[in-house]
GROMACS .gro file of C-alpha atoms in nm:
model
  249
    1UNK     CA    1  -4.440  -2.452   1.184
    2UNK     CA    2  -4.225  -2.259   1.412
    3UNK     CA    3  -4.492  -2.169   1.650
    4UNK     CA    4  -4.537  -2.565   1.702
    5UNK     CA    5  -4.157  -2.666   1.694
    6UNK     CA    6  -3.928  -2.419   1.729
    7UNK     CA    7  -3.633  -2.554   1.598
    8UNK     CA    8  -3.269  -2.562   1.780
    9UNK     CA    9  -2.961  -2.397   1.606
   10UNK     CA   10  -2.855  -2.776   1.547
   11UNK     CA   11  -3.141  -2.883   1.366
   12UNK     CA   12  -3.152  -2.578   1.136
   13UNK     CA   13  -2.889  -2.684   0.940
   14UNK     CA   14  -3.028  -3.043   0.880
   15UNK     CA   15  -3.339  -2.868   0.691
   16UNK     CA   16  -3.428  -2.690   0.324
   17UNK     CA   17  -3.616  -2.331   0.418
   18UNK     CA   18  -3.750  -2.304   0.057
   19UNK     CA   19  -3.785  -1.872   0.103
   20UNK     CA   20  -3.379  -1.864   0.217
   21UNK     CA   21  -3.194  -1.722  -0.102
   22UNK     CA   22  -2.910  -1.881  -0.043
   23UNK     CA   23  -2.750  -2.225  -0.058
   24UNK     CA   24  -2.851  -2.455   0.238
   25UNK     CA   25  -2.625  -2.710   0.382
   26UNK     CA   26  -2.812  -3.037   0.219
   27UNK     CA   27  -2.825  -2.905  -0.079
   28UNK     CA   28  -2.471  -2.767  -0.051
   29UNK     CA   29  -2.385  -3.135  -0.047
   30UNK     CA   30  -2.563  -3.216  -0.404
   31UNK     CA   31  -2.467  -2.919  -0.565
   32UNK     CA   32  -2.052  -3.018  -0.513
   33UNK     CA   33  -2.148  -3.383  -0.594
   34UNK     CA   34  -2.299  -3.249  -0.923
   35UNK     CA   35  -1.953  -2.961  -1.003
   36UNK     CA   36  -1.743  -3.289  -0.939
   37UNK     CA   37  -1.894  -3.462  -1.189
   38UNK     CA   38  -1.785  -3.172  -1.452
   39UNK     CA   39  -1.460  -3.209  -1.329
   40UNK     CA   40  -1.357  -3.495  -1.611
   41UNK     CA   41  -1.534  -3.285  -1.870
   42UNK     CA   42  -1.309  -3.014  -1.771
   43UNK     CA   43  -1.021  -3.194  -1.796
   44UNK     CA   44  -1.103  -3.365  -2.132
   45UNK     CA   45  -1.197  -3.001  -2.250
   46UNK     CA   46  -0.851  -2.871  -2.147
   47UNK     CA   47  -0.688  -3.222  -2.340
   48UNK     CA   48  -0.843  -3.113  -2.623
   49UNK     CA   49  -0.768  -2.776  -2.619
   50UNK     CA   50  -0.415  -2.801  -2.563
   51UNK     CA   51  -0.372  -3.051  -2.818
   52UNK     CA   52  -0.488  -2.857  -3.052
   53UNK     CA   53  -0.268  -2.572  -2.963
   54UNK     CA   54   0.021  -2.821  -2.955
   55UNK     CA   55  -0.042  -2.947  -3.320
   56UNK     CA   56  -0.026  -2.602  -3.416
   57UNK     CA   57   0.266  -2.460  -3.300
   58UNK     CA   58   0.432  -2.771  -3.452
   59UNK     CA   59   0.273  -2.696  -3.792
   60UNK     CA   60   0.353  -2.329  -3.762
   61UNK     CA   61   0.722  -2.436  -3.727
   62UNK     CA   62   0.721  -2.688  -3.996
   63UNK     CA   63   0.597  -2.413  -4.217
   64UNK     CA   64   0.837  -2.118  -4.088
   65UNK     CA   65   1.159  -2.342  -4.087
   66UNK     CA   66   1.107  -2.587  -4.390
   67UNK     CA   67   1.043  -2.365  -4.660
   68UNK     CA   68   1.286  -2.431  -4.947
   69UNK     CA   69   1.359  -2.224  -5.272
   70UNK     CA   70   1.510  -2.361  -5.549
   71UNK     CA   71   1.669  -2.152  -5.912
   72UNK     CA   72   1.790  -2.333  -6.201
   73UNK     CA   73   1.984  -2.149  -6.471
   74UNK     CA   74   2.096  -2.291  -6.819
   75UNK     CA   75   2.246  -2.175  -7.100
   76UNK     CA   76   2.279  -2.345  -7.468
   77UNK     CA   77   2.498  -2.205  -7.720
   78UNK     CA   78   2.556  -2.435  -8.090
   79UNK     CA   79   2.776  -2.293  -8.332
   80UNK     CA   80   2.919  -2.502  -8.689
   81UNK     CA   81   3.165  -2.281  -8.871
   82UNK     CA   82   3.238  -2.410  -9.230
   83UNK     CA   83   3.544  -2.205  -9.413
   84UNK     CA   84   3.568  -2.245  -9.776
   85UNK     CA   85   3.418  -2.124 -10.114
   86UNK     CA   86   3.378  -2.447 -10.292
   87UNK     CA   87   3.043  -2.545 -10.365
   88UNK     CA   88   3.048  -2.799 -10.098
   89UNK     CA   89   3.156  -2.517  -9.877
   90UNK     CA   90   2.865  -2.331  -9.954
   91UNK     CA   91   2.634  -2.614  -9.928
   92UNK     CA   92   2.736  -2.734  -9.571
   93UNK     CA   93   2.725  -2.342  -9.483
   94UNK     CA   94   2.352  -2.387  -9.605
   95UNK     CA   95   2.254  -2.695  -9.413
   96UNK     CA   96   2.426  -2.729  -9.109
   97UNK     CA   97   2.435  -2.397  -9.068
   98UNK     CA   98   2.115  -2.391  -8.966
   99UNK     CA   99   2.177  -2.627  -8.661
  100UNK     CA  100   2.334  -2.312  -8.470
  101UNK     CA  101   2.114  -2.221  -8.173
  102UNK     CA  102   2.169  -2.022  -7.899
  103UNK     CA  103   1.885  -2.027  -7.559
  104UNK     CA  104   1.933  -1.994  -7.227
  105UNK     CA  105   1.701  -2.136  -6.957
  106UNK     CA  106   1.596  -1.982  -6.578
  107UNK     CA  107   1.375  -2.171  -6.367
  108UNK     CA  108   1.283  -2.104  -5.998
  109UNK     CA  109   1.051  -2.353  -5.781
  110UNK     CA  110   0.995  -2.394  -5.446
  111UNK     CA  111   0.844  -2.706  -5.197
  112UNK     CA  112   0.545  -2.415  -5.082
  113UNK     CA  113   0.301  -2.593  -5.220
  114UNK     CA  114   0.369  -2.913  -4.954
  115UNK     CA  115   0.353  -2.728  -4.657
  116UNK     CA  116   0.091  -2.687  -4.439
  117UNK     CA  117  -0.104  -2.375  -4.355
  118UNK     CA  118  -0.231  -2.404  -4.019
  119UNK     CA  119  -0.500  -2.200  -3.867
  120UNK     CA  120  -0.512  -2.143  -3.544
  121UNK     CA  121  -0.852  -2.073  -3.279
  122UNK     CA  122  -0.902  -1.747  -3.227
  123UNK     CA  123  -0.987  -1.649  -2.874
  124UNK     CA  124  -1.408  -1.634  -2.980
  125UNK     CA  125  -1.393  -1.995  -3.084
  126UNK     CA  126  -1.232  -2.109  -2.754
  127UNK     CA  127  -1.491  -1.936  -2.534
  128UNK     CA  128  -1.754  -2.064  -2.733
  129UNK     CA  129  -1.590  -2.422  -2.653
  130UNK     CA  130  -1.560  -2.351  -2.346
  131UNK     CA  131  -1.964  -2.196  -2.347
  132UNK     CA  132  -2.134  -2.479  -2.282
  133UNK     CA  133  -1.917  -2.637  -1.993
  134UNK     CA  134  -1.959  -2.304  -1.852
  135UNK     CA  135  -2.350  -2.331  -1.837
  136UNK     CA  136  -2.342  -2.647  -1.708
  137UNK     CA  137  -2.187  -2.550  -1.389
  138UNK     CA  138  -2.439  -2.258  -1.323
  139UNK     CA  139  -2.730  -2.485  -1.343
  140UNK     CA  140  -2.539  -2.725  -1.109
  141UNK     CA  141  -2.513  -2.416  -0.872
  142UNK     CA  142  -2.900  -2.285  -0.985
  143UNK     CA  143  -3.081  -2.652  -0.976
  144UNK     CA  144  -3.092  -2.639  -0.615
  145UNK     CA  145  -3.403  -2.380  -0.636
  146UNK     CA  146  -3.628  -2.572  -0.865
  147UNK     CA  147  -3.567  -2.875  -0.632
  148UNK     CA  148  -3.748  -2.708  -0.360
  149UNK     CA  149  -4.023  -2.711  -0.574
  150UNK     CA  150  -4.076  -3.062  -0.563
  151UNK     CA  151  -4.214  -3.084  -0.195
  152UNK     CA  152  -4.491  -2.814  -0.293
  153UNK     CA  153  -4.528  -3.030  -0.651
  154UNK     CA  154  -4.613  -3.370  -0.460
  155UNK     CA  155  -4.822  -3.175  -0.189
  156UNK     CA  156  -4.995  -3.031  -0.414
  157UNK     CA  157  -5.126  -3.351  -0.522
  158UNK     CA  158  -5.094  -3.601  -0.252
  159UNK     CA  159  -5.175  -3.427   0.047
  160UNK     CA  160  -5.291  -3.716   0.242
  161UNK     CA  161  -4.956  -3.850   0.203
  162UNK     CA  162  -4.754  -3.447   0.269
  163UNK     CA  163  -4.942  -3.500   0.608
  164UNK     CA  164  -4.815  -3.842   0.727
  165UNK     CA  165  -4.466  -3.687   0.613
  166UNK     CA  166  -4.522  -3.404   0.848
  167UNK     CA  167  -4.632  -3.577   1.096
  168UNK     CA  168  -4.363  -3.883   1.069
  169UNK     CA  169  -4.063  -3.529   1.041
  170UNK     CA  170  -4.250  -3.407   1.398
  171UNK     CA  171  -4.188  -3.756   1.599
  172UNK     CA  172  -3.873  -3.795   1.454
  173UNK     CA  173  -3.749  -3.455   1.542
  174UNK     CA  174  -3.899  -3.557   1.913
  175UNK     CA  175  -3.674  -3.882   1.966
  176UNK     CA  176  -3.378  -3.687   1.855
  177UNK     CA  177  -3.453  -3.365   2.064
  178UNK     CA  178  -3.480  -3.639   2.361
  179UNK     CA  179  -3.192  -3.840   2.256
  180UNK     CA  180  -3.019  -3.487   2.229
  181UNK     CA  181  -3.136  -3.388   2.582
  182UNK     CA  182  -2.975  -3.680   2.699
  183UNK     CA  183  -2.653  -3.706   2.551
  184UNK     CA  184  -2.558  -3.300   2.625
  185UNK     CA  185  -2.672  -3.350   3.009
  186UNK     CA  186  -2.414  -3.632   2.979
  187UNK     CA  187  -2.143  -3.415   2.807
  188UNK     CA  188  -2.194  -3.081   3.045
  189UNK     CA  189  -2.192  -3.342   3.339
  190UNK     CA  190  -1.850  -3.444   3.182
  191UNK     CA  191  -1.719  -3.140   3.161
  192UNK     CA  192  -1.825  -3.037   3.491
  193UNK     CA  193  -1.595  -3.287   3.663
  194UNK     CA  194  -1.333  -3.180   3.490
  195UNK     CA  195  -1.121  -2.861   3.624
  196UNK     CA  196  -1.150  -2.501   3.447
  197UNK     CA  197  -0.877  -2.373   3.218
  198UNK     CA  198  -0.620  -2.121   3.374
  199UNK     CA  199  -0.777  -1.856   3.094
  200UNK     CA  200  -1.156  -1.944   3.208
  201UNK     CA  201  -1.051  -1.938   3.614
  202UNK     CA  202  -0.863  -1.559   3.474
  203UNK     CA  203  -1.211  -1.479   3.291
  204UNK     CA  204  -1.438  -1.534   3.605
  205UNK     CA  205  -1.214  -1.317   3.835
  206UNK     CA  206  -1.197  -1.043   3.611
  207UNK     CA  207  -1.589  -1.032   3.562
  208UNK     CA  208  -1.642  -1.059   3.931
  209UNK     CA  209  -1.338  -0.739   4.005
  210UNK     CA  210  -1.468  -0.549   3.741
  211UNK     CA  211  -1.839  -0.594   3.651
  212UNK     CA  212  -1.836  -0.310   3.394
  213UNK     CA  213  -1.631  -0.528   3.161
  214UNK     CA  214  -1.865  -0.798   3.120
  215UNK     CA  215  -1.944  -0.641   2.766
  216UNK     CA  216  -1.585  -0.697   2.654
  217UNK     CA  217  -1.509  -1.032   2.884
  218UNK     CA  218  -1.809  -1.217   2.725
  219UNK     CA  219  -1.842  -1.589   2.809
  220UNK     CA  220  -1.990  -1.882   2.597
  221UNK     CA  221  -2.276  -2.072   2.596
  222UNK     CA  222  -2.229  -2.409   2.746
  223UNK     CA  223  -2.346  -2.586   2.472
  224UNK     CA  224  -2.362  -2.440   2.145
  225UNK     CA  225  -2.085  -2.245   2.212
  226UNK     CA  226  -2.245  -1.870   2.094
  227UNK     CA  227  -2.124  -1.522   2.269
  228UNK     CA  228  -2.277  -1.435   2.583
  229UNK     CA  229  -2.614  -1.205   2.493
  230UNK     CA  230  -2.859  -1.061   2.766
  231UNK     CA  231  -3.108  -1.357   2.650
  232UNK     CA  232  -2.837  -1.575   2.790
  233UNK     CA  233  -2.950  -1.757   3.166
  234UNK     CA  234  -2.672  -1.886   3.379
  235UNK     CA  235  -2.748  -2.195   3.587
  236UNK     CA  236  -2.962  -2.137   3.934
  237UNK     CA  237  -2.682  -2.310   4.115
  238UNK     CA  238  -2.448  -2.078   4.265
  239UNK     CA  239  -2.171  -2.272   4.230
  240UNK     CA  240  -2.196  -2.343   3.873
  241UNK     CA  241  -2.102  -2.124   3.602
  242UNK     CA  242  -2.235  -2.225   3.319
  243UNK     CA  243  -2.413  -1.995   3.120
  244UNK     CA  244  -2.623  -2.123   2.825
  245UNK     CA  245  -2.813  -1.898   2.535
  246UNK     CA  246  -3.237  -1.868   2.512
  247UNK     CA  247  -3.278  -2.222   2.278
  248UNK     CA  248  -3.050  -2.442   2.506
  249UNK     CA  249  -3.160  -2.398   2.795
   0.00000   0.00000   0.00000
């Protein structure tokens, strides 16, 4: 509870608030774990997809380019002229004249019938391909608010074992506030020793010449590193100048 532990603008970031709307840091971290893993369905999708848009064009210019159209025309003319008037005359004229025939032949074909007739996807059938990838990724981005159910879930019931948890998250958030302590006394001691910047030295004269811009020339908290607000409390010694905000010091 934040009237028990009031927690610093480091420590915010390391926790879930389950009423925040949107995406948290840790689970920021799952949720691009989760998107990388559609990454090789992706690409598979887009394989597939361009194959099949390959193999078409190639089929559409097989079929364009090898169509071939063939005519065959044929003509048949069989004529027996037998002169005489004899009686064998007449008799040939009777029989073989009957072999004279006369046709004539025209004949188009064409190899239309071995080519292939390719359809191609319409745009409808590649977004509903595409669909289901789609949906994937927005429950990777819309898991991360069922998850927070889980804590209430497992209170619910096993609340002998939600209040060890709670209690085990309070010490633990004790040795690091003391191990922070002691590590950022060490690195404002460090940069103590070490001379200001020409632009900080410039800063601090120009507040002291001209108080009334000290709403413009705003300095930094020591630590954290937010803009100066009227919450912020410089340090009691007067020859320091650090200033740091209401939750670090």
């Amino acid at each position: 509870k934040q009237t028990l532990l009031p927690l610093l603008k480091e420590e915010v970031s390391s926790f879930i608030f389950p009423c925040k709307p949107a995406v948290q840091r840790p689970e920021r971290r799952h949720m691009v774990m989760e998107l990388l893993r559609c990454i090789p369905l992706l690409l598979f999708l887009l394989f597939v997809c361009g194959l099949d848009h390959f193999i078409f064009t190639v089929l559409s210019v097989i079929q364009n380019h090898s169509f071939i159209e063939y005519s065959y025309q044929a003509s048949h003319h069989l004529s027996v002229n037998v002169m005489g008037t004899s009686l064998m005359a007449q008799l040939l004229r009777g029989t073989i004249g009957a072999l004279n025939t006369s046709f004539e032949s025209e004949m188009e074909t064409s190899n239309l019938v071995c080519l292939p007739r390719p359809t191609g996807m319409t745009r409808q059938q590649y977004l509903s391909t595409c669909l289901p990838l789609g949906l994937l990724a927005l429950l990777c981005l819309a898991q991360v608010y069922p998850f927070r159910l889980r804590r209430a879930i497992a209170a619910f019931y096993f609340p002998k074992r939600e209040k060890a948890r709670v209690l085990f998250l309070y010490n633990k958030l004790l040795r690091q506030r003391k191990n922070f302590l002691h590590l950022q006394r060490g690195r404002v001691a460090r940069q103590a020793r070490q001379p200001p910047e020409l632009g900080t030295v410039l800063l601090r004269w120009c507040r002291r010449r001209w108080p009334g811009l000290r709403r413009c020339l705003r300095l930094k908290c020591t630590l954290c590193g937010t803009p100066e607000t009227p919450q912020h409390r410089p340090c009691p010694n007067p020859d320091c100048f650090a200033l740091y905000c209401e939750s670090c010091w």
